[in-house]
Short mmCIF file of C-alpha atoms in Angstrom, two decimals:
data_model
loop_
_atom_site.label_atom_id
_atom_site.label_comp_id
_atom_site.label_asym_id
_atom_site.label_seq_id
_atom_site.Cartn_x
_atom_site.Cartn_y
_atom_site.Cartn_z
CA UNK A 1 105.56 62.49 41.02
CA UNK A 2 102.72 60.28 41.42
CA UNK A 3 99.64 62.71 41.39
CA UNK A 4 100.64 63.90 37.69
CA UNK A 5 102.06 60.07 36.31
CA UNK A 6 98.89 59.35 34.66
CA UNK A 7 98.64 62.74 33.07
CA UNK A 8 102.42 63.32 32.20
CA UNK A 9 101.57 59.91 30.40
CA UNK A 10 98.54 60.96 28.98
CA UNK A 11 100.24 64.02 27.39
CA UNK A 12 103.08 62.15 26.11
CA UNK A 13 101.25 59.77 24.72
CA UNK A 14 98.54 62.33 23.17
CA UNK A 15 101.16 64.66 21.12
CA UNK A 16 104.17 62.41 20.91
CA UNK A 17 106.13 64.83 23.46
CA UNK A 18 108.17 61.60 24.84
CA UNK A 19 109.88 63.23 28.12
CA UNK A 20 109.12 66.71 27.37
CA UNK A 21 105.56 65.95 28.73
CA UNK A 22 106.97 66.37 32.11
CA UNK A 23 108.34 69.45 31.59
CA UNK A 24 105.75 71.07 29.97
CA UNK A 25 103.20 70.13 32.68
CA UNK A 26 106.33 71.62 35.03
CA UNK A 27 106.26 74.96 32.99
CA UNK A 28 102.49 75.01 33.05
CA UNK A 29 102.17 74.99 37.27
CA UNK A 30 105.02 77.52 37.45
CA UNK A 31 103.07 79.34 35.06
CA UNK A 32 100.49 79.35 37.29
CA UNK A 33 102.17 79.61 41.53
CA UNK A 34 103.68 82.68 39.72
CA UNK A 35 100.58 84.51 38.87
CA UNK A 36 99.59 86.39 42.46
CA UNK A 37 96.38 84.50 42.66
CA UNK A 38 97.72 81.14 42.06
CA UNK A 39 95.37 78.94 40.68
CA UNK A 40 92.51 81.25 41.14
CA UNK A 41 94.69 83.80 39.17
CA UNK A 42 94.89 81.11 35.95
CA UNK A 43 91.23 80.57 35.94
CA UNK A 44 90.16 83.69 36.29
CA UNK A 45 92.43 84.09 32.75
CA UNK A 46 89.43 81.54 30.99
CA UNK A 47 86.87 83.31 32.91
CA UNK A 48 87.99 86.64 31.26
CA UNK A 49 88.09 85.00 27.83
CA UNK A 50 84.75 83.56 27.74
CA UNK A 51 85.09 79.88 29.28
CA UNK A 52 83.32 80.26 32.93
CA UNK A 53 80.99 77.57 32.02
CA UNK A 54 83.26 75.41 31.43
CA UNK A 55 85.52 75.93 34.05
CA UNK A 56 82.75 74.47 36.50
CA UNK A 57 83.30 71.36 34.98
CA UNK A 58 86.87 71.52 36.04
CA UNK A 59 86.59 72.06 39.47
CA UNK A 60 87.24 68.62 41.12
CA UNK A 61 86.27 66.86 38.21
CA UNK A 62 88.94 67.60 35.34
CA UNK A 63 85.79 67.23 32.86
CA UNK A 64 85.03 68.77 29.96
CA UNK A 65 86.14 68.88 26.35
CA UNK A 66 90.00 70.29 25.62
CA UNK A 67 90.83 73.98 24.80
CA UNK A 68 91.71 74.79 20.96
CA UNK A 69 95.24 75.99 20.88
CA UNK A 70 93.89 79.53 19.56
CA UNK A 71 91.47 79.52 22.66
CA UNK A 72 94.15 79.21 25.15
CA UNK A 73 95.80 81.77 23.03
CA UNK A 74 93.32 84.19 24.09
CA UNK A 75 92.97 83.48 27.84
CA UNK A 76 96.70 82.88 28.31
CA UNK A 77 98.52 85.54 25.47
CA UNK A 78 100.70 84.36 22.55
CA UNK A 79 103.73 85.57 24.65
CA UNK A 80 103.17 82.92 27.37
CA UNK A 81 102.86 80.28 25.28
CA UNK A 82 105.38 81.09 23.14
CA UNK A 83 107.90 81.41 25.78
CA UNK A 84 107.28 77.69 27.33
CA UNK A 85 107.70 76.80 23.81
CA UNK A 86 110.94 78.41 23.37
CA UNK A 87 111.87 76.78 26.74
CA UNK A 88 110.98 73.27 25.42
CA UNK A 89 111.79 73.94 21.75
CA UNK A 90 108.32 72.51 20.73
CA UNK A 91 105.68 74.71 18.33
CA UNK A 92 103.63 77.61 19.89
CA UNK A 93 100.58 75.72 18.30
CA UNK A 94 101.60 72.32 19.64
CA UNK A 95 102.11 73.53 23.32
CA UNK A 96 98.71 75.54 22.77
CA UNK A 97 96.82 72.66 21.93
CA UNK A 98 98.79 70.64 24.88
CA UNK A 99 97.75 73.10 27.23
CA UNK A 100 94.25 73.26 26.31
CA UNK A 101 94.50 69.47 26.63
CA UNK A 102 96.00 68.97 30.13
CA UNK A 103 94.75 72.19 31.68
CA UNK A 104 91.08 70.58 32.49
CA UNK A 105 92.60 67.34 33.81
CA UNK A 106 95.08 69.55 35.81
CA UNK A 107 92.40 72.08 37.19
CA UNK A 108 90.86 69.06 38.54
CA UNK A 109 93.80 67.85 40.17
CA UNK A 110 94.80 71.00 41.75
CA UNK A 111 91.10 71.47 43.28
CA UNK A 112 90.00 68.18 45.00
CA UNK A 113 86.39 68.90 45.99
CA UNK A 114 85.68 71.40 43.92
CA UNK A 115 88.05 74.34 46.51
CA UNK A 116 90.53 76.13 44.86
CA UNK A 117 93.20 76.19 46.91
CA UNK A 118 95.38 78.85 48.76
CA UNK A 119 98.50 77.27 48.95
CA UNK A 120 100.35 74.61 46.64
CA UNK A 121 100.64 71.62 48.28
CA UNK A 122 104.23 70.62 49.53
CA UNK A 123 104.13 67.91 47.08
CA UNK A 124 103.48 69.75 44.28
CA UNK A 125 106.05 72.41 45.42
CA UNK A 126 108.74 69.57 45.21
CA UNK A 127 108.34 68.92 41.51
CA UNK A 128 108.71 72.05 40.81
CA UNK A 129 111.95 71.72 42.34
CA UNK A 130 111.93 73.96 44.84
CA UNK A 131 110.58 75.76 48.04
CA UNK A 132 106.67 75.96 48.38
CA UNK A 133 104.84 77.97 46.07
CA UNK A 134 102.14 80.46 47.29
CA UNK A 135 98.77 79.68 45.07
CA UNK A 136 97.09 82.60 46.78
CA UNK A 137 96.83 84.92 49.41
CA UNK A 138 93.91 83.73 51.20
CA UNK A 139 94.72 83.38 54.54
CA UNK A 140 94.21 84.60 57.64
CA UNK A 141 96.02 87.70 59.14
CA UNK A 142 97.43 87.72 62.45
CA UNK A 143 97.25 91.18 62.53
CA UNK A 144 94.17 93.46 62.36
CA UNK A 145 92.97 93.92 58.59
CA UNK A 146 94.83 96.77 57.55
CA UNK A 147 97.37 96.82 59.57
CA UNK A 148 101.06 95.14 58.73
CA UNK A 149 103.62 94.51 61.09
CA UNK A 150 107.23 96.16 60.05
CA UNK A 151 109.17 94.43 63.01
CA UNK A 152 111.38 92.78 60.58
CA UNK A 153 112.43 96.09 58.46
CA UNK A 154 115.20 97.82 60.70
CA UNK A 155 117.24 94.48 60.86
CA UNK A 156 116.93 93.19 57.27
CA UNK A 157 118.01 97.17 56.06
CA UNK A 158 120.75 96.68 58.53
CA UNK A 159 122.33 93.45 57.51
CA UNK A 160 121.60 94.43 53.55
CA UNK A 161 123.73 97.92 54.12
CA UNK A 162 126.35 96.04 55.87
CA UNK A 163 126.44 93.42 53.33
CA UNK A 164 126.65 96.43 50.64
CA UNK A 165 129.31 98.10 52.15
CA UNK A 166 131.42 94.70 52.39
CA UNK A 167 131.38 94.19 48.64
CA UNK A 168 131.79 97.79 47.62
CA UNK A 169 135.17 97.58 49.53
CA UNK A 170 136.56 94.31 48.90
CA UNK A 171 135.56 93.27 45.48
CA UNK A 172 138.24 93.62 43.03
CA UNK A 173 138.55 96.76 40.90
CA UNK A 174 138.81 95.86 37.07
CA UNK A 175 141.34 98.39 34.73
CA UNK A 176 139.05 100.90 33.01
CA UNK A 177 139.79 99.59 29.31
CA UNK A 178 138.75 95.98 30.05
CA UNK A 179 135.46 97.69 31.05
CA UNK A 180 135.11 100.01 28.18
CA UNK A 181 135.31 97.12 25.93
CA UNK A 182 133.07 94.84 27.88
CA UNK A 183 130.85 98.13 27.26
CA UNK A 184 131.11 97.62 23.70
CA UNK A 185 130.80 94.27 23.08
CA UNK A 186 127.14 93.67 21.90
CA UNK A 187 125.22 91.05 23.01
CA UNK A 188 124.79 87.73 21.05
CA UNK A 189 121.22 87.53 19.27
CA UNK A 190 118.52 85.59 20.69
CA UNK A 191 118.30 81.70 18.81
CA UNK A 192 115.46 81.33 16.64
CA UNK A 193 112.92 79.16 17.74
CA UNK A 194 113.27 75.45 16.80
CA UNK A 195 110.87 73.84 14.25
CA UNK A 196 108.27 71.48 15.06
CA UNK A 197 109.86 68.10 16.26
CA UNK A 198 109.17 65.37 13.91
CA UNK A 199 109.96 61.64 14.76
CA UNK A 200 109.90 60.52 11.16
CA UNK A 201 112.84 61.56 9.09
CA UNK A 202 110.83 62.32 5.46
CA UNK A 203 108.10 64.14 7.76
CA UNK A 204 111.03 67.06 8.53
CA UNK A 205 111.05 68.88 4.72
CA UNK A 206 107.30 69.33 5.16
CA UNK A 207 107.49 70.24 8.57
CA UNK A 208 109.55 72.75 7.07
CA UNK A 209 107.71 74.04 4.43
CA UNK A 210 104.30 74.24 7.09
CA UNK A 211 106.44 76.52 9.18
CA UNK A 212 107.53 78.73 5.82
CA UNK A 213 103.52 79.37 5.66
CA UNK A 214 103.31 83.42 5.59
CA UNK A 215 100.25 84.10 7.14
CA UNK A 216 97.33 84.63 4.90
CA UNK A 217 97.83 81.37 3.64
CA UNK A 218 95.49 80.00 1.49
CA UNK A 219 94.03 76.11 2.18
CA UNK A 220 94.98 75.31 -1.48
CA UNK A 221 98.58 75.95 -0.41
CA UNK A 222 98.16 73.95 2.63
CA UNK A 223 96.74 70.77 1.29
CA UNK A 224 99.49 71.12 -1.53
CA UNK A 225 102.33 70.69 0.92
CA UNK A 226 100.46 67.98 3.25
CA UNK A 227 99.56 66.15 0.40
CA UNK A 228 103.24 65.33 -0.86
CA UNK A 229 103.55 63.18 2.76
CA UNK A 230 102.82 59.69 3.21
CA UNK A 231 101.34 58.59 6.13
CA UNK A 232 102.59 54.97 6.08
CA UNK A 233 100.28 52.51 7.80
CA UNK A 234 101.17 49.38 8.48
CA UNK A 235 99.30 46.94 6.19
CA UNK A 236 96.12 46.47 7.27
CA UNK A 237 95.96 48.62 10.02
CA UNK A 238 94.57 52.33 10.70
CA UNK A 239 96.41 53.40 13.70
CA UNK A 240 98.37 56.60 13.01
CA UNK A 241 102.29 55.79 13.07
CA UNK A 242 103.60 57.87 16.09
CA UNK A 243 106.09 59.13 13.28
CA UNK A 244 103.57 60.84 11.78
CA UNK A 245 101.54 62.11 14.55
CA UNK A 246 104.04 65.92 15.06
CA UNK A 247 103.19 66.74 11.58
CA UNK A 248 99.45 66.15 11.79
CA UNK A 249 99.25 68.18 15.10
CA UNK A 250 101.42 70.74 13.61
CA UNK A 251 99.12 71.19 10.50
CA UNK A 252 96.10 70.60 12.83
CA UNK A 253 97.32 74.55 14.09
CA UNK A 254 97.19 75.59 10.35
CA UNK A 255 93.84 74.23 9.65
CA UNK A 256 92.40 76.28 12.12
CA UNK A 257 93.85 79.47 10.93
CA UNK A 258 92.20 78.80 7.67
CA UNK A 259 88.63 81.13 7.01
CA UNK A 260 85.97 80.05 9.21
CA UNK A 261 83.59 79.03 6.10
CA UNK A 262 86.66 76.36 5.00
CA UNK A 263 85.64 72.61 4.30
CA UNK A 264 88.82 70.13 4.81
CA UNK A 265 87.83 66.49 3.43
CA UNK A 266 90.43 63.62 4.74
CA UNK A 267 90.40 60.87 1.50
CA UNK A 268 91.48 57.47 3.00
CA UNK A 269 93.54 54.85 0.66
CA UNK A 270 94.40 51.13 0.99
CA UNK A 271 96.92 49.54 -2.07
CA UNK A 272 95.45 47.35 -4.73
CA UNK A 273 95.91 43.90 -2.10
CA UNK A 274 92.83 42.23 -0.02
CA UNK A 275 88.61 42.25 -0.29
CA UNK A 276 87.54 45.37 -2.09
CA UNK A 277 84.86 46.27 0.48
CA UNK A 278 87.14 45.09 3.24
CA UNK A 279 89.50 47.65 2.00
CA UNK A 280 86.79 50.76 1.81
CA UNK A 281 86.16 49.92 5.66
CA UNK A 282 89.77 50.28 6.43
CA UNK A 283 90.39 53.30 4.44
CA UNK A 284 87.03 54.81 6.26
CA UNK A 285 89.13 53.79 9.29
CA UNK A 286 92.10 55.45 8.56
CA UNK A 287 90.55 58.73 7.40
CA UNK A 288 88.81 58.59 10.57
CA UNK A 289 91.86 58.21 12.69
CA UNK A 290 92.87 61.12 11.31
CA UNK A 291 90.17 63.40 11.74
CA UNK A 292 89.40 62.43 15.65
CA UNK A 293 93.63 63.10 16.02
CA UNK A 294 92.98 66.67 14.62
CA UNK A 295 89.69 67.28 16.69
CA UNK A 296 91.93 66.05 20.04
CA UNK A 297 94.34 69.13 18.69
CA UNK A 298 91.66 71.48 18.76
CA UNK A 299 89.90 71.76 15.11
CA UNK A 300 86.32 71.70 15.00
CA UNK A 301 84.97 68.84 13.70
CA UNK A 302 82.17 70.74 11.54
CA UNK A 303 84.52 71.55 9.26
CA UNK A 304 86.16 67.81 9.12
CA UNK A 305 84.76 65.21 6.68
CA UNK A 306 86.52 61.92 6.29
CA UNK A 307 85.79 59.03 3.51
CA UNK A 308 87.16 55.57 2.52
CA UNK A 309 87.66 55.13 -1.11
CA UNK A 310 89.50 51.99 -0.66
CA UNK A 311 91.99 51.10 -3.50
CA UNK A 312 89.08 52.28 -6.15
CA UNK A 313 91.17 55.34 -7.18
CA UNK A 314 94.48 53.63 -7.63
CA UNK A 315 93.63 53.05 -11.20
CA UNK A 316 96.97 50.80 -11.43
CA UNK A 317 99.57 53.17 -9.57
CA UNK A 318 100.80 52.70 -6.04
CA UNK A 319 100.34 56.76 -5.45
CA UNK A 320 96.95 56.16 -2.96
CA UNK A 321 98.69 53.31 -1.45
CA UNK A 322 97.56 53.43 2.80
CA UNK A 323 97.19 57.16 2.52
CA UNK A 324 95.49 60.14 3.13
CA UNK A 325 95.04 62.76 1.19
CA UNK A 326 93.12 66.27 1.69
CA UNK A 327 91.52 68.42 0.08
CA UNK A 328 89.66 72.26 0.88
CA UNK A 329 86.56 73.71 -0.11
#
């Protein structure tokens, strides 16, 4: 719908999610008009966690700087986020960080003038796909506070006991040994939940091997696995290939599980072609792409260096060639 194209965009664009943008940002507001508060509900989620400063910034606006995945984690509970994952077969760290992304933009949307509202608008309500949602339940009674009206009981009790009593004699009766062995039949396990989505084909083996991480990990054992992927720039260029861009927000997740006094360097390469210093500016360039990707997914940048060493480490062999390698101290 119109009032979420730029941001359904925005998202897609952001973390590669192609048309699954839509339906996370569909998850997220059902998330939300099914919390009893509504929108007032959600926010008072970051407001337990720590984040009421920043939520003032969202009001109206949509401003302020995006959530860590591990932030949301703690307003929102792993469980939630896990589940839309499951839902969307995408990485509980890559809808975290997605989340923490849109939900200031969306806030913003979903309170013009700063006023939460009390009701989802009808728009809204329609791409959910269905009836109108209730936000909240600010509104005003027509009856006297504290007093409800039951008008409606006696006839709704009525037509549910008829409607019991018309099943309980018409539906068919099913012999007693096809029921005993429905009884036993157990119930088929759950699926596992699918691996990060990578667009590039040689990014899916370390994809792989990220996800086979047991926790405790150590950053030596991270780098060591990110390190045997190329990131293949195009010559002379340091935009990130979108091929590439799932596995750097998936380790992006992993970096910040590492210990709070880690140090991750990004070491930009260019091959052996082209001006020398030319070449250090564009390997600056591309280790700098690849820091500000992993500060939009949530890492803090105080623990992010990047440097250009041009082709001046390639000593003859193609193994720096356009690449990035890292390293943790």
């Amino acid at each position: 719908m119109a009032l979420f194209d730029n941001l359904i965009a925005d998202i897609g664009s952001r973390f590669n999610l192609g048309s699954k943008a839509e339906s996370l940002l569909r998850e997220l507001l059902r998330f939300i008009s099914d919390d009893p508060n509504g929108v007032a509900g959600y926010l008072d989620k970051f407001k337990a966690a720590g984040f009421g400063d920043q939520i003032a910034s969202w009001l109206g606006r949509g401003a302020g700087p995006a959530l860590s995945s591990s932030e949301v984690e703690e307003a929102l509970g792993l469980s939630a986020i896990s589940a839309i994952g499951r839902k969307l077969s995408l990485g509980t760290d890559l809808v975290g960080d997605a989340i923490g992304y849109v939900t200031p933009k969306l806030v913003g949307l979903l309170t013009p003038g700063g006023a939460i509202p009390t009701r989802l608008p009808a728009s809204v309500a329609g791409f959910l796909g269905g009836a109108e949602h209730k936000i909240a339940q600010v509104h005003a009674s027509p009856h006297p506070v504290g007093q409800k009206s039951f008008d409606w009981v006696f006839p709704l009790a009525l037509i549910l006991g008829l409607t019991g009593l018309a099943y309980f004699f018409h539906q068919p009766k099913e012999p007693a040994a096809v029921t005993e062995a429905a009884k036993e039949t157990p119930a088929e396990p759950a699926p596992a939940p699918a691996p990060v989505e990578t667009a590039d084909p040689a990014a899916h083996e370390i994809a792989a091997a990220l996800t086979a991480l047991k926790p405790g990990f150590s950053g030596s054992e991270l780098v060591a696995i990110l390190n045997k992927y190329r990131i293949n720039f195009a010559t002379g260029s340091a935009e990130i290939p979108e091929g590439s861009k799932p596995l750097l927000l998936q380790a992006a997740g992993l970096i910040k599980q590492l210990p709070a006094s880690s140090h991750v360097q990004i070491d930009g390469f260019t091959d052996s072609t082209g001006d020398p210093a030319a070449n250090v500016v564009l390997s600056q360039h591309r280790a700098d792409a690849v820091r500000d990707l992993l500060i939009g997914a949530g890492v803090k940048d105080k623990i992010l260096t990047a440097k250009g060493h041009g082709n001046a480490e390639d000593k003859g062999s193609n193994r720096h060639d356009r690449r990035i390698e890292f390293s943790v101290q």
